[in-house]
Amino acid sequence: MAVISLQKGQKIDLTKGNPGLTKIIVGLGWDTNKYSGGSDFDLDASVFLLDKNGRAGGLEDFIYYNNLVGGNGSVTHTGDNLTGEGDGDDEQIKVDLPAVPAHVDKIAFTVTIHEAAQRSQNFGQVSNAFVRVVNEANGQEVMRYDLGEDFSVETALVVCELYRHQGEWKFNAVGSGFSGGLAALCGNYGLQVG
């Protein structure tokens, strides 16, 4: 089966076209320009569990490097990669779709640059960013979205969303940037962070 390659803004059925797909791995990857400012880049994947109004209920709906499991155990971040070295996925999030709590209407996958302001870094210095969905049962890649190079000063990205639609899950290739890093993203989803 060919991997479905998505364009920005495209929405596609995830579970409907893949019967029996229940446990997925969402892999995120990127390359960074080592010569920008000299500091290492530390990119962090975070996940927001959102209700039908696009809001997170509290910090338990925010899965990131300091809170690796959420949604009653249905979403697991496999841990922080501090350098982004190497090929393949830099960070992975596992999702057990049938176990996602009923009030969660949408799962947003985001990437932010740690200490971006202090290190004068932004997504204009990041290339080859991608997200892919893998069937955990057999390791097969189901779909992939390459984000392209259309970012400059942003320090946070909403990469993609999984959302419920008529009892199934769909995938939305979002690819939109934010300035203000993780704090701005949290505010967007109704969370206050220190």
mmCIF file of N, CA, C and O in Angstrom, residues 24-101:
data_model
loop_
_atom_site.group_PDB
_atom_site.id
_atom_site.type_symbol
_atom_site.label_atom_id
_atom_site.label_comp_id
_atom_site.label_asym_id
_atom_site.label_seq_id
_atom_site.Cartn_x
_atom_site.Cartn_y
_atom_site.Cartn_z
ATOM 1 N N ILE A 24 -1.540 4.040 16.846
ATOM 2 C CA ILE A 24 -0.663 4.679 15.872
ATOM 3 C C ILE A 24 0.523 5.322 16.568
ATOM 4 O O ILE A 24 0.492 5.606 17.764
ATOM 5 N N ILE A 25 1.586 5.509 15.783
ATOM 6 C CA ILE A 25 2.736 6.291 16.226
ATOM 7 C C ILE A 25 2.785 7.503 15.317
ATOM 8 O O ILE A 25 2.779 7.367 14.089
ATOM 9 N N VAL A 26 2.791 8.685 15.917
ATOM 10 C CA VAL A 26 2.950 9.913 15.150
ATOM 11 C C VAL A 26 4.408 10.329 15.319
ATOM 12 O O VAL A 26 4.850 10.664 16.418
ATOM 13 N N GLY A 27 5.158 10.239 14.218
ATOM 14 C CA GLY A 27 6.575 10.569 14.247
ATOM 15 C C GLY A 27 6.806 11.958 13.675
ATOM 16 O O GLY A 27 6.241 12.296 12.633
ATOM 17 N N LEU A 28 7.603 12.760 14.361
ATOM 18 C CA LEU A 28 7.945 14.098 13.890
ATOM 19 C C LEU A 28 9.452 14.183 13.717
ATOM 20 O O LEU A 28 10.204 13.656 14.538
ATOM 21 N N GLY A 29 9.871 14.854 12.639
ATOM 22 C CA GLY A 29 11.305 14.968 12.398
ATOM 23 C C GLY A 29 11.651 16.298 11.766
ATOM 24 O O GLY A 29 10.783 17.009 11.257
ATOM 25 N N TRP A 30 12.942 16.632 11.793
ATOM 26 C CA TRP A 30 13.408 17.921 11.283
ATOM 27 C C TRP A 30 14.920 17.908 11.172
ATOM 28 O O TRP A 30 15.601 17.070 11.744
ATOM 29 N N ASP A 31 15.435 18.843 10.391
ATOM 30 C CA ASP A 31 16.872 19.105 10.331
ATOM 31 C C ASP A 31 17.077 20.576 10.698
ATOM 32 O O ASP A 31 16.218 21.409 10.405
ATOM 33 N N THR A 32 18.215 20.880 11.308
ATOM 34 C CA THR A 32 18.479 22.267 11.685
ATOM 35 C C THR A 32 19.779 22.725 11.066
ATOM 36 O O THR A 32 20.679 21.928 10.789
ATOM 37 N N ASN A 33 19.861 24.019 10.854
ATOM 38 C CA ASN A 33 21.049 24.641 10.301
ATOM 39 C C ASN A 33 22.034 24.909 11.429
ATOM 40 O O ASN A 33 21.831 25.792 12.243
ATOM 41 N N LYS A 34 23.086 24.127 11.486
ATOM 42 C CA LYS A 34 24.038 24.197 12.599
ATOM 43 C C LYS A 34 24.773 25.540 12.671
ATOM 44 O O LYS A 34 25.382 25.865 13.666
ATOM 45 N N TYR A 35 24.756 26.302 11.588
ATOM 46 C CA TYR A 35 25.602 27.496 11.558
ATOM 47 C C TYR A 35 24.859 28.749 11.984
ATOM 48 O O TYR A 35 25.394 29.831 11.918
ATOM 49 N N SER A 36 23.622 28.610 12.429
ATOM 50 C CA SER A 36 22.854 29.800 12.840
ATOM 51 C C SER A 36 23.079 30.075 14.314
ATOM 52 O O SER A 36 22.463 29.452 15.162
ATOM 53 N N GLY A 37 24.014 30.977 14.600
ATOM 54 C CA GLY A 37 24.162 31.432 15.979
ATOM 55 C C GLY A 37 24.966 30.521 16.871
ATOM 56 O O GLY A 37 25.287 30.879 17.994
ATOM 57 N N GLY A 38 25.277 29.325 16.413
ATOM 58 C CA GLY A 38 26.171 28.473 17.186
ATOM 59 C C GLY A 38 25.531 27.628 18.261
ATOM 60 O O GLY A 38 26.074 26.606 18.644
ATOM 61 N N SER A 39 24.352 28.007 18.774
ATOM 62 C CA SER A 39 23.713 27.194 19.817
ATOM 63 C C SER A 39 23.040 25.986 19.182
ATOM 64 O O SER A 39 22.558 26.058 18.056
ATOM 65 N N ASP A 40 23.016 24.895 19.927
ATOM 66 C CA ASP A 40 22.246 23.748 19.462
ATOM 67 C C ASP A 40 20.760 24.107 19.441
ATOM 68 O O ASP A 40 20.295 24.923 20.234
ATOM 69 N N PHE A 41 20.046 23.464 18.544
ATOM 70 C CA PHE A 41 18.594 23.591 18.536
ATOM 71 C C PHE A 41 18.012 22.470 19.381
ATOM 72 O O PHE A 41 18.429 21.318 19.255
ATOM 73 N N ASP A 42 17.063 22.811 20.221
ATOM 74 C CA ASP A 42 16.307 21.791 20.945
ATOM 75 C C ASP A 42 14.844 21.994 20.581
ATOM 76 O O ASP A 42 14.188 22.905 21.084
ATOM 77 N N LEU A 43 14.368 21.170 19.664
ATOM 78 C CA LEU A 43 12.972 21.245 19.257
ATOM 79 C C LEU A 43 12.166 20.246 20.069
ATOM 80 O O LEU A 43 12.634 19.134 20.333
ATOM 81 N N ASP A 44 10.994 20.673 20.480
ATOM 82 C CA ASP A 44 10.159 19.838 21.345
ATOM 83 C C ASP A 44 8.789 19.618 20.717
ATOM 84 O O ASP A 44 8.123 20.575 20.338
ATOM 85 N N ALA A 45 8.397 18.361 20.644
ATOM 86 C CA ALA A 45 7.041 18.035 20.218
ATOM 87 C C ALA A 45 6.131 18.047 21.441
ATOM 88 O O ALA A 45 6.504 17.550 22.504
ATOM 89 N N SER A 46 4.956 18.650 21.287
ATOM 90 C CA SER A 46 3.961 18.676 22.357
ATOM 91 C C SER A 46 2.608 18.350 21.753
ATOM 92 O O SER A 46 2.376 18.572 20.559
ATOM 93 N N VAL A 47 1.718 17.827 22.583
ATOM 94 C CA VAL A 47 0.392 17.428 22.127
ATOM 95 C C VAL A 47 -0.650 18.070 23.030
ATOM 96 O O VAL A 47 -0.500 18.081 24.251
ATOM 97 N N PHE A 48 -1.702 18.607 22.402
ATOM 98 C CA PHE A 48 -2.810 19.192 23.148
ATOM 99 C C PHE A 48 -4.068 18.382 22.864
ATOM 100 O O PHE A 48 -4.406 18.133 21.699
ATOM 101 N N LEU A 49 -4.741 17.960 23.934
ATOM 102 C CA LEU A 49 -6.019 17.255 23.799
ATOM 103 C C LEU A 49 -7.123 18.295 23.968
ATOM 104 O O LEU A 49 -7.221 18.933 25.016
ATOM 105 N N LEU A 50 -7.941 18.453 22.929
ATOM 106 C CA LEU A 50 -8.876 19.574 22.877
ATOM 107 C C LEU A 50 -10.319 19.113 22.832
ATOM 108 O O LEU A 50 -10.642 18.090 22.214
ATOM 109 N N ASP A 51 -11.194 19.906 23.448
ATOM 110 C CA ASP A 51 -12.619 19.603 23.380
ATOM 111 C C ASP A 51 -13.207 20.184 22.092
ATOM 112 O O ASP A 51 -12.482 20.717 21.245
ATOM 113 N N LYS A 52 -14.514 20.098 21.952
ATOM 114 C CA LYS A 52 -15.129 20.525 20.685
ATOM 115 C C LYS A 52 -15.011 22.032 20.449
ATOM 116 O O LYS A 52 -15.204 22.505 19.340
ATOM 117 N N ASN A 53 -14.647 22.784 21.502
ATOM 118 C CA ASN A 53 -14.416 24.221 21.348
ATOM 119 C C ASN A 53 -12.946 24.562 21.105
ATOM 120 O O ASN A 53 -12.562 25.728 21.123
ATOM 121 N N GLY A 54 -12.128 23.526 20.926
ATOM 122 C CA GLY A 54 -10.711 23.762 20.671
ATOM 123 C C GLY A 54 -9.922 24.168 21.892
ATOM 124 O O GLY A 54 -8.865 24.786 21.785
ATOM 125 N N ARG A 55 -10.419 23.813 23.075
ATOM 126 C CA ARG A 55 -9.752 24.186 24.322
ATOM 127 C C ARG A 55 -9.280 22.941 25.071
ATOM 128 O O ARG A 55 -9.969 21.930 25.094
ATOM 129 N N ALA A 56 -8.130 23.083 25.712
ATOM 130 C CA ALA A 56 -7.643 22.042 26.614
ATOM 131 C C ALA A 56 -8.259 22.278 27.984
ATOM 132 O O ALA A 56 -8.385 23.426 28.425
ATOM 133 N N GLY A 57 -8.650 21.201 28.659
ATOM 134 C CA GLY A 57 -9.319 21.343 29.948
ATOM 135 C C GLY A 57 -8.381 21.723 31.074
ATOM 136 O O GLY A 57 -8.763 22.378 32.033
ATOM 137 N N GLY A 58 -7.140 21.331 30.978
ATOM 138 C CA GLY A 58 -6.165 21.612 32.031
ATOM 139 C C GLY A 58 -4.833 21.018 31.645
ATOM 140 O O GLY A 58 -4.676 20.492 30.543
ATOM 141 N N LEU A 59 -3.876 21.081 32.552
ATOM 142 C CA LEU A 59 -2.530 20.613 32.215
ATOM 143 C C LEU A 59 -2.485 19.127 31.902
ATOM 144 O O LEU A 59 -1.579 18.664 31.206
ATOM 145 N N GLU A 60 -3.473 18.364 32.364
ATOM 146 C CA GLU A 60 -3.501 16.936 32.030
ATOM 147 C C GLU A 60 -3.780 16.715 30.546
ATOM 148 O O GLU A 60 -3.557 15.621 30.007
ATOM 149 N N ASP A 61 -4.271 17.744 29.856
ATOM 150 C CA ASP A 61 -4.536 17.658 28.410
ATOM 151 C C ASP A 61 -3.361 18.187 27.583
ATOM 152 O O ASP A 61 -3.486 18.410 26.383
ATOM 153 N N PHE A 62 -2.224 18.382 28.225
ATOM 154 C CA PHE A 62 -1.033 18.923 27.575
ATOM 155 C C PHE A 62 0.091 17.914 27.790
ATOM 156 O O PHE A 62 0.546 17.709 28.918
ATOM 157 N N ILE A 63 0.501 17.236 26.713
ATOM 158 C CA ILE A 63 1.510 16.187 26.812
ATOM 159 C C ILE A 63 2.802 16.718 26.203
ATOM 160 O O ILE A 63 2.827 17.114 25.042
ATOM 161 N N TYR A 64 3.853 16.754 27.003
ATOM 162 C CA TYR A 64 5.137 17.295 26.533
ATOM 163 C C TYR A 64 6.255 16.663 27.356
ATOM 164 O O TYR A 64 6.011 15.702 28.104
ATOM 165 N N TYR A 65 7.478 17.186 27.254
ATOM 166 C CA TYR A 65 8.632 16.512 27.853
ATOM 167 C C TYR A 65 8.566 16.406 29.366
ATOM 168 O O TYR A 65 9.237 15.557 29.950
ATOM 169 N N ASN A 66 7.763 17.269 30.030
ATOM 170 C CA ASN A 66 7.628 17.152 31.489
ATOM 171 C C ASN A 66 6.361 16.405 31.915
ATOM 172 O O ASN A 66 6.123 16.226 33.098
ATOM 173 N N ASN A 67 5.536 16.033 30.956
ATOM 174 C CA ASN A 67 4.299 15.299 31.246
ATOM 175 C C ASN A 67 4.047 14.373 30.056
ATOM 176 O O ASN A 67 3.393 14.747 29.096
ATOM 177 N N LEU A 68 4.645 13.178 30.111
ATOM 178 C CA LEU A 68 4.754 12.338 28.913
ATOM 179 C C LEU A 68 3.497 11.530 28.599
ATOM 180 O O LEU A 68 3.401 10.972 27.507
ATOM 181 N N VAL A 69 2.557 11.466 29.540
ATOM 182 C CA VAL A 69 1.360 10.651 29.293
ATOM 183 C C VAL A 69 0.114 11.460 29.617
ATOM 184 O O VAL A 69 0.078 12.195 30.599
ATOM 185 N N GLY A 70 -0.904 11.351 28.776
ATOM 186 C CA GLY A 70 -2.157 12.059 29.017
ATOM 187 C C GLY A 70 -3.336 11.304 28.437
ATOM 188 O O GLY A 70 -3.182 10.215 27.869
ATOM 189 N N GLY A 71 -4.517 11.910 28.586
ATOM 190 C CA GLY A 71 -5.716 11.287 28.046
ATOM 191 C C GLY A 71 -5.990 9.918 28.621
ATOM 192 O O GLY A 71 -6.271 8.964 27.884
ATOM 193 N N ASN A 72 -5.869 9.809 29.951
ATOM 194 C CA ASN A 72 -6.072 8.515 30.634
ATOM 195 C C ASN A 72 -5.173 7.424 30.073
ATOM 196 O O ASN A 72 -5.572 6.273 29.941
ATOM 197 N N GLY A 73 -3.963 7.798 29.708
ATOM 198 C CA GLY A 73 -3.004 6.816 29.206
ATOM 199 C C GLY A 73 -3.096 6.546 27.712
ATOM 200 O O GLY A 73 -2.346 5.725 27.182
ATOM 201 N N SER A 74 -3.990 7.239 27.008
ATOM 202 C CA SER A 74 -4.177 6.964 25.580
ATOM 203 C C SER A 74 -3.124 7.639 24.698
ATOM 204 O O SER A 74 -2.930 7.257 23.549
ATOM 205 N N VAL A 75 -2.437 8.656 25.237
ATOM 206 C CA VAL A 75 -1.424 9.378 24.466
ATOM 207 C C VAL A 75 -0.114 9.353 25.249
ATOM 208 O O VAL A 75 -0.073 9.745 26.412
ATOM 209 N N THR A 76 0.957 8.875 24.602
ATOM 210 C CA THR A 76 2.252 8.742 25.260
ATOM 211 C C THR A 76 3.342 9.363 24.396
ATOM 212 O O THR A 76 3.525 8.980 23.244
ATOM 213 N N HIS A 77 4.051 10.313 24.977
ATOM 214 C CA HIS A 77 5.232 10.910 24.339
ATOM 215 C C HIS A 77 6.411 10.026 24.712
ATOM 216 O O HIS A 77 6.629 9.752 25.888
ATOM 217 N N THR A 78 7.200 9.576 23.730
ATOM 218 C CA THR A 78 8.263 8.618 24.049
ATOM 219 C C THR A 78 9.528 9.278 24.582
ATOM 220 O O THR A 78 10.489 8.594 24.907
ATOM 221 N N GLY A 79 9.538 10.616 24.671
ATOM 222 C CA GLY A 79 10.669 11.285 25.319
ATOM 223 C C GLY A 79 11.320 12.326 24.431
ATOM 224 O O GLY A 79 11.164 12.338 23.218
ATOM 225 N N ASP A 80 12.053 13.211 25.074
ATOM 226 C CA ASP A 80 12.642 14.373 24.427
ATOM 227 C C ASP A 80 13.954 13.990 23.747
ATOM 228 O O ASP A 80 14.810 13.347 24.343
ATOM 229 N N ASN A 81 14.080 14.389 22.484
ATOM 230 C CA ASN A 81 15.352 14.278 21.774
ATOM 231 C C ASN A 81 15.981 15.666 21.802
ATOM 232 O O ASN A 81 15.436 16.603 21.234
ATOM 233 N N LEU A 82 17.121 15.797 22.446
ATOM 234 C CA LEU A 82 17.669 17.131 22.694
ATOM 235 C C LEU A 82 18.408 17.729 21.508
ATOM 236 O O LEU A 82 18.678 18.916 21.478
ATOM 237 N N THR A 83 18.789 16.914 20.520
ATOM 238 C CA THR A 83 19.627 17.459 19.449
ATOM 239 C C THR A 83 19.018 17.374 18.066
ATOM 240 O O THR A 83 19.399 18.131 17.175
ATOM 241 N N GLY A 84 18.115 16.439 17.809
ATOM 242 C CA GLY A 84 17.594 16.277 16.460
ATOM 243 C C GLY A 84 18.591 15.615 15.532
ATOM 244 O O GLY A 84 18.442 15.633 14.314
ATOM 245 N N GLU A 85 19.613 14.982 16.089
ATOM 246 C CA GLU A 85 20.618 14.315 15.254
ATOM 247 C C GLU A 85 20.022 13.072 14.603
ATOM 248 O O GLU A 85 19.128 12.429 15.147
ATOM 249 N N GLY A 86 20.556 12.735 13.441
ATOM 250 C CA GLY A 86 20.201 11.463 12.816
ATOM 251 C C GLY A 86 18.982 11.547 11.929
ATOM 252 O O GLY A 86 18.250 12.533 11.932
ATOM 253 N N ASP A 87 18.777 10.498 11.161
ATOM 254 C CA ASP A 87 17.641 10.434 10.247
ATOM 255 C C ASP A 87 16.440 9.853 10.963
ATOM 256 O O ASP A 87 16.528 9.377 12.091
ATOM 257 N N GLY A 88 15.317 9.869 10.255
ATOM 258 C CA GLY A 88 14.108 9.280 10.818
ATOM 259 C C GLY A 88 13.426 10.228 11.790
ATOM 260 O O GLY A 88 13.688 11.424 11.822
ATOM 261 N N ASP A 89 12.539 9.667 12.610
ATOM 262 C CA ASP A 89 11.767 10.480 13.548
ATOM 263 C C ASP A 89 12.679 11.021 14.637
ATOM 264 O O ASP A 89 13.500 10.295 15.189
ATOM 265 N N ASP A 90 12.512 12.292 14.956
ATOM 266 C CA ASP A 90 13.236 12.864 16.089
ATOM 267 C C ASP A 90 12.471 12.666 17.388
ATOM 268 O O ASP A 90 13.061 12.461 18.436
ATOM 269 N N GLU A 91 11.153 12.779 17.325
ATOM 270 C CA GLU A 91 10.334 12.490 18.500
ATOM 271 C C GLU A 91 9.091 11.744 18.042
ATOM 272 O O GLU A 91 8.652 11.887 16.895
ATOM 273 N N GLN A 92 8.551 10.931 18.942
ATOM 274 C CA GLN A 92 7.379 10.121 18.606
ATOM 275 C C GLN A 92 6.323 10.216 19.704
ATOM 276 O O GLN A 92 6.651 10.282 20.890
ATOM 277 N N ILE A 93 5.081 10.213 19.268
ATOM 278 C CA ILE A 93 3.948 10.174 20.190
ATOM 279 C C ILE A 93 3.079 8.993 19.805
ATOM 280 O O ILE A 93 2.726 8.831 18.629
ATOM 281 N N LYS A 94 2.766 8.148 20.772
ATOM 282 C CA LYS A 94 1.905 6.995 20.518
ATOM 283 C C LYS A 94 0.479 7.339 20.931
ATOM 284 O O LYS A 94 0.270 7.923 21.993
ATOM 285 N N VAL A 95 -0.474 6.970 20.085
ATOM 286 C CA VAL A 95 -1.874 7.242 20.374
ATOM 287 C C VAL A 95 -2.676 5.956 20.224
ATOM 288 O O VAL A 95 -2.605 5.289 19.183
ATOM 289 N N ASP A 96 -3.407 5.620 21.275
ATOM 290 C CA ASP A 96 -4.341 4.493 21.251
ATOM 291 C C ASP A 96 -5.724 5.089 20.986
ATOM 292 O O ASP A 96 -6.397 5.566 21.903
ATOM 293 N N LEU A 97 -6.115 5.129 19.715
ATOM 294 C CA LEU A 97 -7.301 5.893 19.310
ATOM 295 C C LEU A 97 -8.585 5.497 20.044
ATOM 296 O O LEU A 97 -9.309 6.374 20.520
ATOM 297 N N PRO A 98 -8.901 4.197 20.178
ATOM 298 C CA PRO A 98 -10.154 3.852 20.869
ATOM 299 C C PRO A 98 -10.160 4.239 22.344
ATOM 300 O O PRO A 98 -11.228 4.353 22.949
ATOM 301 N N ALA A 99 -8.972 4.446 22.921
ATOM 302 C CA ALA A 99 -8.880 4.760 24.353
ATOM 303 C C ALA A 99 -8.900 6.263 24.633
ATOM 304 O O ALA A 99 -8.929 6.676 25.792
ATOM 305 N N VAL A 100 -8.880 7.084 23.586
ATOM 306 C CA VAL A 100 -8.894 8.539 23.803
ATOM 307 C C VAL A 100 -10.222 8.918 24.465
ATOM 308 O O VAL A 100 -11.290 8.513 23.996
ATOM 309 N N PRO A 101 -10.194 9.664 25.572
ATOM 310 C CA PRO A 101 -11.429 9.996 26.292
ATOM 311 C C PRO A 101 -12.460 10.673 25.385
ATOM 312 O O PRO A 101 -12.099 11.430 24.478
#
